[in-house]
Amino acid sequence: ETDVAIIGAGYTGLSCAYHLARSYGTKAIVLEANRVGWGCSGRNGGFSRMSLGRLNASDMIERWGRNMAKRAFGEAMSSLQAVRELIRDGGIDCDASEAGHLKIAHQPSRAPALEREAELLRREFEYPAEFLTADEVQTQHIAGTQSHGALRVPDAVALHPLKLAFGLLRLAREHGATVH
């Protein structure tokens, strides 16, 4: 018997169990077919950043209008902050490092769009994005002939994905959740 059954012991399931148990005293049981963090949560690129899928800021404005795009952007920033707080407040040792994120133009033709996106983020969202020239990318970040510029966002956390999943498992269990 349980108050809430959660299917899947990835980031979402474990975080849900932790928050329900901690904030509401809910008896939560997580059911996982494999091991904790078995899928994408334990096998991803190892970074957390503000993102809304494949939509960039200009796409959001075009689809939803300025006000809704700004609200969505704010929610994306809040989600990144929630990850930071889980790591910090939960004492999760996942090798977290505030690294920022580069979206690299691998072809010269892609650089102008990234430069426009950086300008739009600064203007519409008051966000400190920057465009890096090919020379700046190659001297400061990645030396290679396929770097033709980059959109740099300062808000991204590099981390060990499976250690984050195990840290969430520990937090969920410490607060009364059961994970099978």
mmCIF file of C-alpha atoms in Angstrom:
data_model
loop_
_atom_site.group_PDB
_atom_site.id
_atom_site.type_symbol
_atom_site.label_atom_id
_atom_site.label_comp_id
_atom_site.label_asym_id
_atom_site.label_seq_id
_atom_site.Cartn_x
_atom_site.Cartn_y
_atom_site.Cartn_z
ATOM 1 C CA GLU A 1 0.000 0.000 0.000
ATOM 2 C CA THR A 2 1.162 3.489 -0.813
ATOM 3 C CA ASP A 3 -0.100 7.025 -1.105
ATOM 4 C CA VAL A 4 1.636 7.519 -4.456
ATOM 5 C CA ALA A 5 3.255 5.031 -6.834
ATOM 6 C CA ILE A 6 5.909 6.501 -9.099
ATOM 7 C CA ILE A 7 7.043 4.597 -12.176
ATOM 8 C CA GLY A 8 10.712 5.068 -12.995
ATOM 9 C CA ALA A 9 13.780 5.786 -10.851
ATOM 10 C CA GLY A 10 15.327 8.450 -13.036
ATOM 11 C CA TYR A 11 15.710 12.101 -12.087
ATOM 12 C CA THR A 12 11.999 12.872 -12.361
ATOM 13 C CA GLY A 13 10.759 9.876 -10.383
ATOM 14 C CA LEU A 14 13.351 10.179 -7.626
ATOM 15 C CA SER A 15 12.925 13.930 -7.328
ATOM 16 C CA CYS A 16 9.141 13.505 -7.177
ATOM 17 C CA ALA A 17 9.438 10.903 -4.416
ATOM 18 C CA TYR A 18 11.875 13.082 -2.465
ATOM 19 C CA HIS A 19 9.743 16.220 -2.702
ATOM 20 C CA LEU A 20 6.499 14.411 -1.857
ATOM 21 C CA ALA A 21 8.080 12.726 1.161
ATOM 22 C CA ARG A 22 9.971 15.802 2.395
ATOM 23 C CA SER A 23 7.361 18.484 1.822
ATOM 24 C CA TYR A 24 4.120 16.581 2.373
ATOM 25 C CA GLY A 25 4.977 13.454 4.359
ATOM 26 C CA THR A 26 3.552 11.414 1.500
ATOM 27 C CA LYS A 27 4.343 7.706 1.469
ATOM 28 C CA ALA A 28 5.837 7.386 -1.992
ATOM 29 C CA ILE A 29 7.030 4.177 -3.614
ATOM 30 C CA VAL A 30 9.193 4.274 -6.737
ATOM 31 C CA LEU A 31 9.086 1.240 -9.038
ATOM 32 C CA GLU A 32 11.961 0.742 -11.478
ATOM 33 C CA ALA A 33 12.277 -2.111 -13.983
ATOM 34 C CA ASN A 34 16.074 -1.900 -14.073
ATOM 35 C CA ARG A 35 18.455 -0.066 -11.757
ATOM 36 C CA VAL A 36 18.307 3.493 -10.468
ATOM 37 C CA GLY A 37 19.435 5.870 -13.208
ATOM 38 C CA TRP A 38 19.502 3.027 -15.744
ATOM 39 C CA GLY A 39 18.288 5.055 -18.724
ATOM 40 C CA CYS A 40 18.846 8.649 -19.732
ATOM 41 C CA SER A 41 19.264 9.956 -16.186
ATOM 42 C CA GLY A 42 22.436 7.979 -15.615
ATOM 43 C CA ARG A 43 23.701 8.054 -19.195
ATOM 44 C CA ASN A 44 23.422 11.617 -20.410
ATOM 45 C CA GLY A 45 25.989 14.226 -21.402
ATOM 46 C CA GLY A 46 26.568 15.329 -17.825
ATOM 47 C CA PHE A 47 25.251 18.849 -17.838
ATOM 48 C CA SER A 48 22.222 20.710 -16.617
ATOM 49 C CA ARG A 49 21.223 23.948 -18.287
ATOM 50 C CA MET A 50 18.187 26.079 -18.881
ATOM 51 C CA SER A 51 16.439 24.640 -21.886
ATOM 52 C CA LEU A 52 13.013 24.144 -23.383
ATOM 53 C CA GLY A 53 13.743 21.247 -25.677
ATOM 54 C CA ARG A 54 14.811 22.278 -29.133
ATOM 55 C CA LEU A 55 13.201 25.710 -28.993
ATOM 56 C CA ASN A 56 15.533 28.661 -28.839
ATOM 57 C CA ALA A 57 14.457 32.099 -27.613
ATOM 58 C CA SER A 58 13.464 33.388 -31.048
ATOM 59 C CA ASP A 59 11.324 30.271 -31.667
ATOM 60 C CA MET A 60 9.569 30.777 -28.320
ATOM 61 C CA ILE A 61 8.754 34.401 -29.137
ATOM 62 C CA GLU A 62 7.499 33.460 -32.604
ATOM 63 C CA ARG A 63 5.264 30.639 -31.319
ATOM 64 C CA TRP A 64 4.008 32.066 -28.042
ATOM 65 C CA GLY A 65 4.586 35.833 -28.097
ATOM 66 C CA ARG A 66 6.951 37.853 -25.907
ATOM 67 C CA ASN A 67 5.129 37.588 -22.587
ATOM 68 C CA MET A 68 4.648 33.821 -22.681
ATOM 69 C CA ALA A 69 8.214 33.326 -23.974
ATOM 70 C CA LYS A 70 9.555 35.333 -21.040
ATOM 71 C CA ARG A 71 7.491 33.258 -18.617
ATOM 72 C CA ALA A 72 8.755 30.018 -20.193
ATOM 73 C CA PHE A 73 12.330 31.297 -20.054
ATOM 74 C CA GLY A 74 11.852 32.104 -16.377
ATOM 75 C CA GLU A 75 10.569 28.575 -15.726
ATOM 76 C CA ALA A 76 13.596 27.099 -17.499
ATOM 77 C CA MET A 77 15.896 29.203 -15.323
ATOM 78 C CA SER A 78 13.942 28.113 -12.222
ATOM 79 C CA SER A 79 14.371 24.452 -13.144
ATOM 80 C CA LEU A 80 18.131 24.887 -13.384
ATOM 81 C CA GLN A 81 18.118 26.631 -10.013
ATOM 82 C CA ALA A 82 16.139 23.712 -8.552
ATOM 83 C CA VAL A 83 18.884 21.307 -9.684
ATOM 84 C CA ARG A 84 21.534 23.524 -8.112
ATOM 85 C CA GLU A 85 19.581 23.621 -4.838
ATOM 86 C CA LEU A 86 19.097 19.843 -4.795
ATOM 87 C CA ILE A 87 22.829 19.349 -5.230
ATOM 88 C CA ARG A 88 23.767 21.976 -2.635
ATOM 89 C CA ASP A 89 21.095 21.380 0.020
ATOM 90 C CA GLY A 90 21.164 17.616 -0.383
ATOM 91 C CA GLY A 91 24.951 17.411 -0.244
ATOM 92 C CA ILE A 92 24.993 15.447 -3.492
ATOM 93 C CA ASP A 93 28.569 14.720 -4.518
ATOM 94 C CA CYS A 94 28.174 14.634 -8.299
ATOM 95 C CA ASP A 95 31.299 16.560 -9.292
ATOM 96 C CA ALA A 96 29.184 19.654 -10.069
ATOM 97 C CA SER A 97 30.973 22.537 -11.714
ATOM 98 C CA GLU A 98 29.501 25.826 -12.920
ATOM 99 C CA ALA A 99 30.779 25.571 -16.445
ATOM 100 C CA GLY A 100 28.478 27.521 -18.744
ATOM 101 C CA HIS A 101 27.473 26.128 -22.119
ATOM 102 C CA LEU A 102 28.637 26.683 -25.680
ATOM 103 C CA LYS A 103 26.426 26.117 -28.700
ATOM 104 C CA ILE A 104 29.057 25.925 -31.405
ATOM 105 C CA ALA A 105 28.660 26.845 -35.057
ATOM 106 C CA HIS A 106 30.257 23.868 -36.798
ATOM 107 C CA GLN A 107 29.790 25.554 -40.152
ATOM 108 C CA PRO A 108 30.503 29.212 -40.962
ATOM 109 C CA SER A 109 26.906 29.666 -42.158
ATOM 110 C CA ARG A 110 25.565 28.882 -38.633
ATOM 111 C CA ALA A 111 27.508 31.626 -36.832
ATOM 112 C CA PRO A 112 25.258 34.602 -37.757
ATOM 113 C CA ALA A 113 22.156 32.877 -36.321
ATOM 114 C CA LEU A 114 23.969 32.242 -33.029
ATOM 115 C CA GLU A 115 25.108 35.859 -32.920
ATOM 116 C CA ARG A 116 21.492 37.025 -33.437
ATOM 117 C CA GLU A 117 20.305 34.628 -30.729
ATOM 118 C CA ALA A 118 22.821 36.025 -28.229
ATOM 119 C CA GLU A 119 21.657 39.561 -29.001
ATOM 120 C CA LEU A 120 17.996 38.555 -28.650
ATOM 121 C CA LEU A 121 18.633 36.877 -25.279
ATOM 122 C CA ARG A 122 20.301 40.041 -23.993
ATOM 123 C CA ARG A 123 17.625 42.383 -25.368
ATOM 124 C CA GLU A 124 14.385 40.455 -24.739
ATOM 125 C CA PHE A 125 15.265 38.382 -21.679
ATOM 126 C CA GLU A 126 17.946 40.580 -20.098
ATOM 127 C CA TYR A 127 20.127 37.496 -20.050
ATOM 128 C CA PRO A 128 23.942 37.804 -20.286
ATOM 129 C CA ALA A 129 24.444 35.554 -23.315
ATOM 130 C CA GLU A 130 27.373 36.329 -25.547
ATOM 131 C CA PHE A 131 28.557 35.481 -29.011
ATOM 132 C CA LEU A 132 32.127 34.295 -29.335
ATOM 133 C CA THR A 133 33.960 34.632 -32.620
ATOM 134 C CA ALA A 134 35.782 31.687 -34.173
ATOM 135 C CA ASP A 135 39.092 33.062 -32.839
ATOM 136 C CA GLU A 136 37.663 33.437 -29.314
ATOM 137 C CA VAL A 137 36.270 29.893 -29.328
ATOM 138 C CA GLN A 138 39.522 28.449 -30.622
ATOM 139 C CA THR A 139 41.813 30.341 -28.232
ATOM 140 C CA GLN A 140 39.641 30.240 -25.093
ATOM 141 C CA HIS A 141 37.717 26.975 -25.360
ATOM 142 C CA ILE A 142 38.100 24.492 -28.209
ATOM 143 C CA ALA A 143 40.945 24.632 -30.677
ATOM 144 C CA GLY A 144 39.686 23.108 -33.869
ATOM 145 C CA THR A 145 38.930 23.951 -37.442
ATOM 146 C CA GLN A 146 35.217 23.167 -37.033
ATOM 147 C CA SER A 147 34.529 25.940 -34.506
ATOM 148 C CA HIS A 148 33.240 28.980 -36.398
ATOM 149 C CA GLY A 149 31.783 30.870 -33.443
ATOM 150 C CA ALA A 150 29.544 30.042 -30.490
ATOM 151 C CA LEU A 151 26.623 31.180 -28.407
ATOM 152 C CA ARG A 152 27.810 31.147 -24.789
ATOM 153 C CA VAL A 153 25.314 30.964 -21.937
ATOM 154 C CA PRO A 154 26.844 31.265 -18.472
ATOM 155 C CA ASP A 155 24.185 29.161 -16.722
ATOM 156 C CA ALA A 156 25.005 25.490 -17.001
ATOM 157 C CA VAL A 157 26.255 22.946 -14.498
ATOM 158 C CA ALA A 158 28.573 20.147 -15.574
ATOM 159 C CA LEU A 159 28.065 17.056 -13.414
ATOM 160 C CA HIS A 160 28.387 13.286 -13.167
ATOM 161 C CA PRO A 161 24.901 12.089 -14.211
ATOM 162 C CA LEU A 162 24.823 8.759 -12.386
ATOM 163 C CA LYS A 163 26.181 10.285 -9.171
ATOM 164 C CA LEU A 164 23.329 12.804 -9.335
ATOM 165 C CA ALA A 165 20.802 9.957 -9.690
ATOM 166 C CA PHE A 166 22.319 8.105 -6.726
ATOM 167 C CA GLY A 167 22.274 11.316 -4.697
ATOM 168 C CA LEU A 168 18.568 11.759 -5.436
ATOM 169 C CA LEU A 169 18.022 8.122 -4.423
ATOM 170 C CA ARG A 170 19.719 8.802 -1.085
ATOM 171 C CA LEU A 171 17.642 11.943 -0.484
ATOM 172 C CA ALA A 172 14.381 10.187 -1.361
ATOM 173 C CA ARG A 173 15.136 7.294 1.001
ATOM 174 C CA GLU A 174 16.324 9.586 3.803
ATOM 175 C CA HIS A 175 12.962 11.355 3.673
ATOM 176 C CA GLY A 176 10.895 8.163 3.774
ATOM 177 C CA ALA A 177 10.402 7.164 0.154
ATOM 178 C CA THR A 178 10.784 3.516 -0.806
ATOM 179 C CA VAL A 179 12.492 2.574 -4.071
ATOM 180 C CA HIS A 180 12.137 -0.878 -5.657
#
